[in-house]
Short mmCIF file of C-alpha atoms and ligand atoms in Angstrom, two decimals:
data_model
loop_
_atom_site.label_atom_id
_atom_site.label_comp_id
_atom_site.label_asym_id
_atom_site.label_seq_id
_atom_site.Cartn_x
_atom_site.Cartn_y
_atom_site.Cartn_z
CA MET N 1 -79.79 28.20 -4.30
CA PRO N 2 -76.70 28.51 -2.21
CA SER N 3 -75.37 25.54 -0.18
CA VAL N 4 -74.26 25.67 3.39
CA PHE N 5 -72.07 23.48 5.57
CA ILE N 6 -72.18 23.79 9.42
CA LYS N 7 -69.41 22.36 11.51
CA THR N 8 -70.16 22.06 15.25
CA TYR N 9 -67.83 22.13 18.24
CA GLY N 10 -68.79 21.37 21.91
CA CYS N 11 -71.90 20.06 23.58
CA GLN N 12 -75.22 18.60 22.63
CA MET N 13 -76.77 22.01 22.98
CA ASN N 14 -74.51 23.13 20.19
CA GLU N 15 -75.47 20.06 18.06
CA ARG N 16 -79.09 20.93 18.59
CA ASP N 17 -78.52 24.70 17.65
CA SER N 18 -76.76 23.61 14.44
CA GLU N 19 -79.54 21.28 13.48
CA ALA N 20 -82.04 24.15 13.97
CA VAL N 21 -80.03 26.56 11.96
CA ALA N 22 -79.63 24.03 9.20
CA ALA N 23 -83.41 23.31 9.30
CA GLN N 24 -84.15 26.98 9.08
CA LEU N 25 -81.82 27.45 6.06
CA VAL N 26 -83.22 24.45 4.25
CA ALA N 27 -86.67 25.82 4.79
CA LYS N 28 -85.49 29.04 3.11
CA GLY N 29 -84.21 27.09 0.08
CA TYR N 30 -80.64 26.58 0.93
CA SER N 31 -79.21 23.08 0.30
CA LEU N 32 -76.83 21.29 2.69
CA ALA N 33 -73.35 20.84 1.27
CA ARG N 34 -71.61 17.51 1.46
CA SER N 35 -68.39 19.16 2.59
CA GLU N 36 -66.93 22.55 3.41
CA SER N 37 -64.87 22.65 0.21
CA VAL N 38 -67.93 22.79 -2.00
CA ALA N 39 -70.21 24.94 0.18
CA ASP N 40 -71.11 28.50 -0.62
CA VAL N 41 -71.46 29.23 3.11
CA VAL N 42 -69.50 27.66 5.98
CA LEU N 43 -70.52 28.30 9.54
CA LEU N 44 -68.54 27.18 12.56
CA ASN N 45 -70.78 26.74 15.56
CA THR N 46 -68.34 27.32 18.39
CA CYS N 47 -67.63 26.29 21.99
CA SER N 48 -65.90 28.43 24.69
CA VAL N 49 -65.92 26.12 27.62
CA ARG N 50 -62.22 25.43 27.29
CA ASP N 51 -59.43 27.27 25.50
CA LEU N 52 -58.67 24.24 23.36
CA ALA N 53 -62.18 24.39 21.81
CA GLU N 54 -61.78 27.99 20.91
CA GLN N 55 -58.30 27.43 19.37
CA LYS N 56 -59.66 24.61 17.26
CA ALA N 57 -62.38 26.70 15.69
CA ILE N 58 -60.04 29.65 15.08
CA ASN N 59 -57.50 27.37 13.41
CA LYS N 60 -60.24 25.82 11.31
CA MET N 61 -61.40 29.24 10.19
CA LYS N 62 -57.76 30.23 9.17
CA ASN N 63 -57.59 27.03 7.11
CA LEU N 64 -60.96 27.72 5.44
CA ILE N 65 -60.00 31.23 4.53
CA GLY N 66 -56.57 30.09 3.25
CA THR N 67 -57.99 27.26 1.13
CA ALA N 68 -60.82 29.35 -0.46
CA ARG N 69 -58.35 32.20 -1.28
CA GLY N 70 -55.83 29.73 -2.73
CA GLU N 71 -58.57 28.23 -5.07
CA LYS N 72 -59.90 31.74 -5.73
CA ARG N 73 -63.33 30.66 -4.57
CA GLU N 74 -65.89 32.98 -3.07
CA GLN N 75 -67.16 31.63 0.14
CA ILE N 76 -69.10 33.30 3.02
CA VAL N 77 -67.68 32.23 6.39
CA GLY N 78 -68.99 32.88 9.84
CA PHE N 79 -68.66 32.06 13.52
CA ILE N 80 -71.90 31.34 15.40
CA GLY N 81 -72.69 30.27 18.95
CA CYS N 82 -70.69 30.56 22.20
CA MET N 83 -67.32 31.92 21.05
CA ALA N 84 -69.07 34.37 18.65
CA GLN N 85 -71.13 35.54 21.68
CA SER N 86 -68.09 35.98 23.98
CA ARG N 87 -65.65 37.51 21.54
CA GLY N 88 -68.06 39.29 19.13
CA LYS N 89 -66.41 41.85 16.82
CA GLU N 90 -62.94 40.96 18.16
CA LEU N 91 -63.14 37.92 15.84
CA ILE N 92 -63.45 40.06 12.68
CA ASP N 93 -60.71 42.34 13.88
CA ARG N 94 -58.45 39.27 14.22
CA LEU N 95 -59.67 37.52 11.08
CA PRO N 96 -60.85 40.23 8.64
CA ASP N 97 -62.05 37.70 6.14
CA VAL N 98 -64.82 36.52 8.49
CA ASP N 99 -68.21 37.69 7.22
CA LEU N 100 -70.61 36.81 10.03
CA VAL N 101 -70.43 36.58 13.88
CA LEU N 102 -73.78 35.47 15.20
CA GLY N 103 -74.37 35.05 19.00
CA THR N 104 -76.33 32.48 20.92
CA GLN N 105 -79.66 34.40 21.05
CA LYS N 106 -79.64 35.12 17.34
CA PHE N 107 -79.64 31.76 15.53
CA HIS N 108 -83.02 32.46 14.12
CA ARG N 109 -81.71 35.34 12.16
CA ALA N 110 -79.06 33.22 10.28
CA ALA N 111 -81.05 32.88 6.98
CA GLU N 112 -81.92 36.61 6.82
CA TYR N 113 -78.18 37.68 7.46
CA LEU N 114 -76.81 35.11 4.99
CA ASP N 115 -79.18 36.50 2.31
CA ASP N 116 -77.81 40.00 3.00
CA LEU N 117 -74.27 38.83 2.77
CA LEU N 118 -74.71 36.64 -0.26
CA SER N 119 -76.50 39.41 -2.20
CA GLY N 120 -73.71 41.80 -1.40
CA ARG N 121 -76.24 44.10 0.40
CA THR N 122 -74.00 44.00 3.56
CA LYS N 123 -70.32 43.33 3.87
CA LYS N 124 -70.02 42.16 7.52
CA ILE N 125 -72.50 41.36 10.14
CA VAL N 126 -71.94 41.10 13.96
CA ASP N 127 -74.99 40.50 16.07
CA VAL N 128 -74.49 39.23 19.61
CA GLU N 129 -77.26 41.14 21.27
CA ALA N 130 -79.58 39.56 23.91
CA GLU N 131 -83.02 38.90 22.63
CA ALA N 132 -86.07 38.31 24.69
CA LYS N 133 -87.94 35.05 24.03
CA SER N 134 -85.04 33.68 21.90
CA GLU N 135 -85.37 30.38 23.95
CA SER N 136 -88.55 29.61 22.08
CA THR N 137 -87.15 30.19 18.57
CA ILE N 138 -85.28 26.92 18.22
CA ARG N 139 -87.95 24.54 17.11
CA GLU N 140 -87.20 23.25 13.61
CA HIS N 141 -85.73 19.75 13.29
CA LEU N 142 -84.29 18.24 10.17
CA LEU N 143 -86.07 14.90 10.28
CA ASN N 144 -87.35 14.33 6.82
CA GLY N 145 -84.75 16.34 5.03
CA SER N 146 -81.94 14.19 6.19
CA ALA N 147 -81.26 10.79 4.61
CA LYS N 148 -81.64 8.75 7.81
CA LYS N 149 -84.82 9.14 9.80
CA SER N 150 -83.93 9.89 13.39
CA VAL N 151 -85.20 7.76 16.23
CA SER N 152 -83.63 9.92 18.86
CA ALA N 153 -83.93 13.72 19.08
CA PHE N 154 -82.85 16.50 21.34
CA VAL N 155 -85.31 19.13 22.54
CA SER N 156 -84.01 22.30 24.13
CA ILE N 157 -86.11 23.21 27.14
CA MET N 158 -84.27 26.23 28.42
CA GLN N 159 -81.37 28.56 27.67
CA GLY N 160 -78.75 29.97 29.98
CA CYS N 161 -77.59 29.43 33.53
CA ASN N 162 -77.56 31.57 36.74
CA GLN N 163 -75.37 29.32 38.84
CA TYR N 164 -72.09 31.12 38.02
CA CYS N 165 -69.67 28.42 38.87
CA THR N 166 -66.40 30.22 39.26
CA PHE N 167 -64.69 28.36 36.47
CA CYS N 168 -67.50 28.47 33.89
CA ILE N 169 -68.11 30.79 30.93
CA VAL N 170 -71.56 29.45 30.06
CA PRO N 171 -73.51 32.12 32.08
CA TYR N 172 -71.71 34.75 29.93
CA THR N 173 -72.12 33.02 26.58
CA ARG N 174 -75.68 31.75 27.01
CA GLY N 175 -77.01 34.43 29.25
CA GLU N 176 -79.66 34.33 31.99
CA GLU N 177 -81.92 31.27 32.53
CA ARG N 178 -84.95 31.34 30.26
CA SER N 179 -87.34 28.48 30.10
CA ARG N 180 -89.87 27.52 27.43
CA THR N 181 -93.41 26.72 28.61
CA ILE N 182 -94.55 23.08 29.22
CA PRO N 183 -97.25 23.09 26.41
CA ASP N 184 -94.64 24.44 23.98
CA ILE N 185 -92.10 21.81 24.77
CA VAL N 186 -94.77 18.98 24.77
CA ALA N 187 -96.01 20.13 21.38
CA GLU N 188 -92.53 19.90 19.90
CA CYS N 189 -92.11 16.38 21.46
CA ARG N 190 -95.36 15.26 20.06
CA GLU N 191 -94.47 16.34 16.61
CA LEU N 192 -91.14 14.54 16.83
CA VAL N 193 -92.87 11.34 18.07
CA ALA N 194 -95.40 11.60 15.21
CA GLY N 195 -92.35 11.70 12.81
CA GLY N 196 -90.98 8.46 14.17
CA VAL N 197 -88.82 9.58 17.13
CA LYS N 198 -88.82 7.05 20.04
CA GLU N 199 -86.33 8.72 22.45
CA ILE N 200 -86.12 12.32 23.52
CA THR N 201 -83.34 13.96 25.43
CA LEU N 202 -84.37 17.26 27.08
CA LEU N 203 -81.56 19.68 27.00
CA GLY N 204 -80.53 22.68 29.05
CA GLN N 205 -77.37 23.86 30.88
CA ILE N 206 -79.02 23.32 34.25
CA VAL N 207 -82.32 21.53 33.67
CA THR N 208 -82.98 21.15 37.45
CA SER N 209 -83.58 24.91 37.40
CA TYR N 210 -86.14 24.58 34.61
CA GLY N 211 -89.17 26.94 35.05
CA LYS N 212 -88.11 27.80 38.58
CA ARG N 213 -89.23 31.39 38.28
CA ASP N 214 -92.36 30.92 36.23
CA ILE N 215 -93.92 27.58 37.26
CA PRO N 216 -94.85 27.06 40.91
CA LEU N 217 -94.39 23.77 42.79
CA LEU N 218 -97.32 21.40 42.42
CA ASP N 219 -97.76 18.75 45.12
CA GLY N 220 -94.19 19.31 46.10
CA LYS N 221 -93.03 18.62 42.56
CA SER N 222 -90.69 21.02 40.79
CA ALA N 223 -91.37 22.53 37.42
CA PHE N 224 -88.86 20.07 35.87
CA VAL N 225 -90.57 17.04 37.27
CA GLN N 226 -93.99 18.43 36.13
CA LEU N 227 -92.38 18.70 32.55
CA LEU N 228 -91.09 15.15 32.76
CA GLU N 229 -94.56 14.05 33.68
CA ALA N 230 -96.17 15.95 30.80
CA VAL N 231 -93.63 14.46 28.25
CA HIS N 232 -94.16 11.01 29.69
CA GLU N 233 -97.79 11.15 28.69
CA ILE N 234 -96.94 11.12 25.00
CA ASP N 235 -98.02 7.94 23.31
CA GLY N 236 -95.46 6.28 21.16
CA LEU N 237 -92.55 7.85 23.05
CA GLU N 238 -90.39 5.05 24.57
CA ARG N 239 -87.54 6.76 26.36
CA ILE N 240 -86.86 10.13 28.03
CA ARG N 241 -83.50 11.36 29.01
CA PHE N 242 -82.20 14.77 30.06
CA THR N 243 -78.90 16.56 30.42
CA SER N 244 -77.55 18.20 32.50
CA PRO N 245 -79.03 18.41 35.98
CA HIS N 246 -77.22 20.11 38.85
CA PRO N 247 -76.70 18.18 42.00
CA LYS N 248 -77.97 21.22 44.01
CA GLY N 249 -81.39 20.96 42.41
CA TYR N 250 -81.52 17.18 42.34
CA GLY N 251 -84.39 16.87 44.85
CA ASP N 252 -86.28 13.82 46.06
CA ASP N 253 -89.12 14.68 43.68
CA LEU N 254 -86.70 13.98 40.80
CA VAL N 255 -85.43 10.77 42.33
CA GLU N 256 -88.96 9.74 42.92
CA ALA N 257 -89.78 10.35 39.24
CA TYR N 258 -87.23 7.67 38.31
CA ALA N 259 -89.19 5.27 40.50
CA ARG N 260 -92.53 6.29 39.06
CA LEU N 261 -92.05 7.08 35.31
CA PRO N 262 -91.04 4.00 33.32
CA LYS N 263 -90.20 5.83 30.25
CA LEU N 264 -87.44 7.78 32.10
CA ALA N 265 -84.47 5.73 30.99
CA GLU N 266 -82.18 4.56 33.71
CA SER N 267 -79.23 6.79 32.92
CA ALA N 268 -78.17 9.93 34.66
CA HIS N 269 -75.30 12.38 33.80
CA ILE N 270 -74.67 14.33 37.05
CA PRO N 271 -71.72 16.73 36.96
CA LEU N 272 -69.58 16.38 40.07
CA GLN N 273 -66.56 18.60 39.27
CA SER N 274 -64.66 17.73 42.46
CA GLY N 275 -64.91 15.36 45.44
CA SER N 276 -63.40 17.89 47.87
CA ASP N 277 -65.74 20.09 49.88
CA ARG N 278 -63.31 22.80 49.99
CA LEU N 279 -63.01 22.94 46.22
CA LEU N 280 -66.77 22.61 45.68
CA LYS N 281 -67.08 25.73 47.70
CA LEU N 282 -64.41 27.60 45.76
CA MET N 283 -66.14 26.51 42.61
CA HIS N 284 -69.52 27.89 43.87
CA ARG N 285 -71.21 24.57 43.26
CA GLY N 286 -73.71 24.77 46.11
CA TYR N 287 -73.47 21.16 47.45
CA THR N 288 -71.12 18.93 49.38
CA ARG N 289 -69.54 15.57 48.74
CA GLU N 290 -72.08 14.05 51.10
CA ARG N 291 -74.98 15.52 49.41
CA PHE N 292 -73.70 14.18 46.05
CA LEU N 293 -73.22 10.74 47.42
CA GLY N 294 -76.77 10.85 48.94
CA ILE N 295 -78.22 11.56 45.51
CA ILE N 296 -76.41 8.62 43.89
CA HIS N 297 -77.47 6.29 46.73
CA LYS N 298 -81.15 7.23 46.44
CA LEU N 299 -81.02 6.94 42.60
CA ARG N 300 -79.67 3.48 42.84
CA GLU N 301 -82.26 2.52 45.28
CA ALA N 302 -84.92 3.74 42.90
CA ARG N 303 -83.24 2.11 39.89
CA PRO N 304 -80.55 -0.47 40.62
CA ASP N 305 -79.52 -0.66 37.07
CA ILE N 306 -79.04 3.02 36.56
CA GLY N 307 -76.01 4.09 34.37
CA ILE N 308 -74.31 7.08 36.09
CA THR N 309 -71.85 9.34 34.30
CA THR N 310 -70.25 12.66 35.40
CA ASP N 311 -67.96 15.62 34.58
CA ILE N 312 -64.87 16.26 36.70
CA ILE N 313 -62.37 19.08 36.54
CA VAL N 314 -58.74 18.53 37.64
CA GLY N 315 -56.33 21.28 38.46
CA PHE N 316 -58.88 23.92 39.62
CA PRO N 317 -56.89 26.86 41.23
CA GLY N 318 -55.78 25.81 44.72
CA GLU N 319 -56.36 22.12 44.27
CA THR N 320 -53.90 20.29 46.48
CA GLU N 321 -52.88 16.66 46.30
CA GLU N 322 -55.29 16.06 49.19
CA ASP N 323 -58.23 17.67 47.41
CA PHE N 324 -57.41 15.53 44.35
CA GLU N 325 -57.37 12.40 46.36
CA GLN N 326 -60.78 13.21 47.71
CA THR N 327 -61.99 13.20 43.96
CA LEU N 328 -60.17 9.87 43.39
CA SER N 329 -61.77 8.34 46.45
CA LEU N 330 -65.16 9.55 45.52
CA CYS N 331 -64.81 8.06 42.08
CA ARG N 332 -63.87 4.72 43.63
CA GLU N 333 -66.85 4.92 45.90
CA VAL N 334 -69.44 5.79 43.36
CA GLU N 335 -68.04 3.76 40.54
CA PHE N 336 -69.24 5.89 37.70
CA ASP N 337 -69.98 4.05 34.40
CA ASN N 338 -67.95 6.84 32.78
CA ALA N 339 -66.55 10.15 33.62
CA PHE N 340 -65.54 13.09 31.39
CA ILE N 341 -62.39 14.49 32.85
CA PHE N 342 -61.35 18.11 32.01
CA LYS N 343 -58.11 19.81 32.89
CA TYR N 344 -59.02 23.15 34.25
CA SER N 345 -58.77 25.91 31.53
CA SER N 346 -58.77 29.55 32.65
CA ARG N 347 -61.56 31.48 31.11
CA ARG N 348 -61.50 35.25 30.67
CA ASP N 349 -63.59 37.26 33.17
CA THR N 350 -64.45 34.25 35.32
CA PRO N 351 -63.70 34.57 38.98
CA ALA N 352 -61.45 31.34 39.01
CA ALA N 353 -59.12 32.99 36.46
CA GLU N 354 -58.09 35.50 39.21
CA MET N 355 -57.76 33.03 42.14
CA PRO N 356 -54.39 32.48 43.65
CA ASP N 357 -52.47 29.16 43.44
CA GLN N 358 -53.17 28.38 39.80
CA VAL N 359 -52.04 24.73 39.39
CA PRO N 360 -49.03 24.14 37.07
CA GLN N 361 -49.82 22.57 33.72
CA GLU N 362 -47.73 19.51 34.44
CA ILE N 363 -49.78 18.78 37.62
CA ARG N 364 -53.07 19.20 35.70
CA GLU N 365 -51.71 16.59 33.15
CA GLU N 366 -50.61 14.23 35.86
CA ARG N 367 -53.90 14.33 37.78
CA ASN N 368 -55.81 14.00 34.50
CA HIS N 369 -53.79 10.84 33.77
CA ARG N 370 -54.23 9.35 37.20
CA LEU N 371 -57.98 10.04 37.35
CA LEU N 372 -58.43 8.65 33.81
CA GLU N 373 -56.71 5.36 34.76
CA THR N 374 -59.07 4.96 37.83
CA VAL N 375 -62.14 5.86 35.87
CA ASN N 376 -61.25 3.62 32.95
CA GLU N 377 -60.47 0.65 35.22
CA ILE N 378 -63.85 1.03 36.92
CA GLY N 379 -65.61 1.56 33.66
CA LYS N 380 -64.11 -1.61 32.21
CA ARG N 381 -65.17 -3.63 35.18
CA LYS N 382 -68.71 -2.30 34.89
CA TYR N 383 -68.93 -2.93 31.20
CA ASP N 384 -67.52 -6.44 31.50
CA ALA N 385 -70.24 -7.32 33.96
CA PHE N 386 -72.69 -7.00 31.09
CA ILE N 387 -71.18 -9.94 29.14
CA GLY N 388 -73.88 -12.61 28.86
CA ARG N 389 -76.70 -10.31 29.76
CA GLN N 390 -79.71 -9.51 27.51
CA VAL N 391 -80.31 -5.86 27.11
CA GLN N 392 -82.94 -3.80 25.26
CA ILE N 393 -81.45 -1.39 22.67
CA LEU N 394 -82.92 1.32 20.52
CA VAL N 395 -81.17 1.03 17.09
CA GLU N 396 -79.94 4.39 15.81
CA GLY N 397 -78.37 3.33 12.52
CA PRO N 398 -75.18 2.13 10.87
CA SER N 399 -71.99 2.69 12.96
CA LYS N 400 -69.95 5.63 11.65
CA LYS N 401 -66.69 3.59 11.80
CA ASN N 402 -67.88 0.44 10.22
CA ALA N 403 -71.08 0.57 8.11
CA ALA N 404 -71.63 -3.21 8.34
CA ARG N 405 -72.20 -2.76 12.05
CA TYR N 406 -75.29 -1.07 13.46
CA THR N 407 -75.33 0.88 16.65
CA GLY N 408 -77.90 1.25 19.45
CA ARG N 409 -78.08 2.29 23.04
CA THR N 410 -79.25 0.46 26.11
CA ARG N 411 -81.64 2.10 28.47
CA CYS N 412 -78.79 2.91 30.68
CA ASN N 413 -77.20 4.77 27.68
CA ARG N 414 -74.33 2.33 26.87
CA ILE N 415 -73.46 1.93 23.19
CA VAL N 416 -74.04 -1.45 21.67
CA LEU N 417 -72.60 -2.51 18.27
CA PHE N 418 -74.01 -5.51 16.39
CA ASP N 419 -74.24 -7.00 12.90
CA GLY N 420 -77.45 -5.43 11.76
CA SER N 421 -79.13 -4.17 8.64
CA ALA N 422 -81.51 -1.36 7.65
CA ARG N 423 -84.55 -3.28 8.81
CA HIS N 424 -83.28 -2.79 12.46
CA GLN N 425 -83.12 0.88 12.20
CA GLY N 426 -85.43 2.62 14.69
CA GLN N 427 -86.31 -0.64 16.37
CA LEU N 428 -86.30 -1.49 20.00
CA MET N 429 -84.80 -4.88 20.24
CA ASP N 430 -83.10 -7.29 22.67
CA VAL N 431 -79.53 -8.30 22.13
CA LYS N 432 -77.24 -10.46 24.15
CA VAL N 433 -73.87 -8.94 25.06
CA THR N 434 -71.08 -11.16 23.86
CA ARG N 435 -68.00 -8.98 24.58
CA THR N 436 -66.87 -5.46 25.43
CA GLY N 437 -64.57 -2.74 23.92
CA SER N 438 -63.58 0.62 25.29
CA PHE N 439 -66.89 2.01 26.67
CA THR N 440 -68.72 -0.12 24.15
CA LEU N 441 -70.73 -3.35 24.26
CA TYR N 442 -70.87 -5.91 21.38
CA GLY N 443 -74.25 -7.65 21.03
CA ASP N 444 -75.70 -10.57 19.24
CA PRO N 445 -79.29 -10.08 18.10
CA ALA N 446 -79.49 -13.56 16.49
CA ILE N 447 -79.68 -15.25 19.84
CA VAL N 448 -82.98 -13.58 20.92
CA ASN N 449 -84.43 -11.76 17.91
CA LEU N 450 -84.89 -13.76 14.75
N1 LIG G 501 -74.05 22.50 33.09
C1 LIG G 501 -73.38 22.28 31.78
C2 LIG G 501 -71.91 22.38 31.96
C3 LIG G 501 -71.35 22.87 30.63
S1 LIG G 501 -69.71 22.73 30.61
C4 LIG G 501 -73.88 20.98 31.22
O1 LIG G 501 -74.94 20.93 30.68
O2 LIG G 501 -73.16 19.99 31.16
C5 LIG G 501 -69.44 21.04 30.47
C6 LIG G 501 -68.28 20.64 31.47
O3 LIG G 501 -67.18 21.25 31.06
C7 LIG G 501 -68.54 21.00 32.96
O4 LIG G 501 -69.36 20.14 33.61
C8 LIG G 501 -67.20 21.09 33.42
O5 LIG G 501 -66.74 19.77 33.96
C9 LIG G 501 -66.31 21.34 32.18
N2 LIG G 501 -65.85 22.75 32.28
C10 LIG G 501 -66.53 23.85 32.25
N3 LIG G 501 -65.77 24.97 32.37
C11 LIG G 501 -64.45 24.44 32.45
C12 LIG G 501 -63.16 25.06 32.51
N4 LIG G 501 -62.99 26.37 32.61
N5 LIG G 501 -62.10 24.29 32.45
C13 LIG G 501 -62.20 22.94 32.42
N6 LIG G 501 -63.46 22.39 32.31
C14 LIG G 501 -64.50 23.05 32.35
FE1 LIG G 502 -71.52 26.29 34.07
FE2 LIG G 502 -72.11 25.77 36.53
FE3 LIG G 502 -73.99 26.59 34.90
S1 LIG G 502 -70.80 24.49 35.21
S2 LIG G 502 -73.38 25.88 33.03
S3 LIG G 502 -72.24 27.75 35.63
S4 LIG G 502 -74.13 25.00 36.55
#
């Protein structure tokens, strides 16, 4: 049977989609290739959020095509996911050797289309149509097929986003918000837990909008909180996380869920984007600096140890030095455990691309650099404060960089490296933090776990 290699760009949603496509192909008899150079089929699961991510995937495709041609090898190559969705047939016009362009609502058709291409029945396939109910088609996981058994899994709860932040391409690449039902999601989580999973991350572009249209409030609790409660019931599940919420939908019912549901791990990724009210408005974010600070304050009251991370954009059109300083000051005030900083990247057909006062590239670079310095300095201080403390970790497996080391995560989602062995894999264990690296803790299990 043919072998397939999938390379993923972008976010956790893309990772999850790739895993589902791989599982679907394996179920149809395909094997997973060790590398792209020996695969019969190579799929690039793409990201469109910033221009750089698109350029990376396009260059990769050019390399693949060039190498296969040089070696006179037949290989089916395709773009799937967000860039496939937003650019469609244009990708084949630009790179005529590309065989398949498959959009974000069509992942479940991958096996069928590849069969057609491999058998020669069809020469090129472009399918980027919208498809009703496609949010429920991503279910397969590759748990037993892969060498290591996963302890941590991602479950997609919804697709799309209706917020239309003015900088963001996601509403166009992922479409309208569509949510799966609570019983459907819980059934998938139960299956994962039965297979050994101990930690589940619920995924969506804007999880705080989960089920908004279909599931009414219950005792003042949003559909998303009702879902958290249902997942929390699953015996054997130890930790629940989710990403990403939107500050606008971060109600008291969600803060209260942290106080009430012990399996809800004390970590929160809450995208900020900017600390300036003027910019938040131009970005169409729907909250103010004060509202954002209020959420953080309440969360820390509910769970003092909560790890909080965020996303920030620098150099959004019209951002002045004063606006930027508002972001800097908010970061100092909140003290994020980590922040992912992005230089604004103009996306085709988004309102921000047409806004006046686009910020020169050098200024985007300079603000990126200044903000990074602040974020790193605060992060280091917060990580150093862990030295000497005992923390519970869930051991994921050998570290990618050094196989003698094992890696796990604390409840507050910090990575911990320690000298472990296969017997630790999948275990919840206590370690004592001995030192820190860049956004990493080093732990010693010997002290508390013999
Ligand atoms: N709600 C989504 C956001 C997806 S995009 C989520 O689940 O995280 C991830 C991050 O990329 C955003 O939070 C934003 O900080 C950044 N981003 C999005 N569009 C961008 C653009 N045009 N330029 C720079 N950064 C961008
Ligand atoms: Fe993008 Fe804003 Fe939705 S960042 S994914 S439009 S919440």
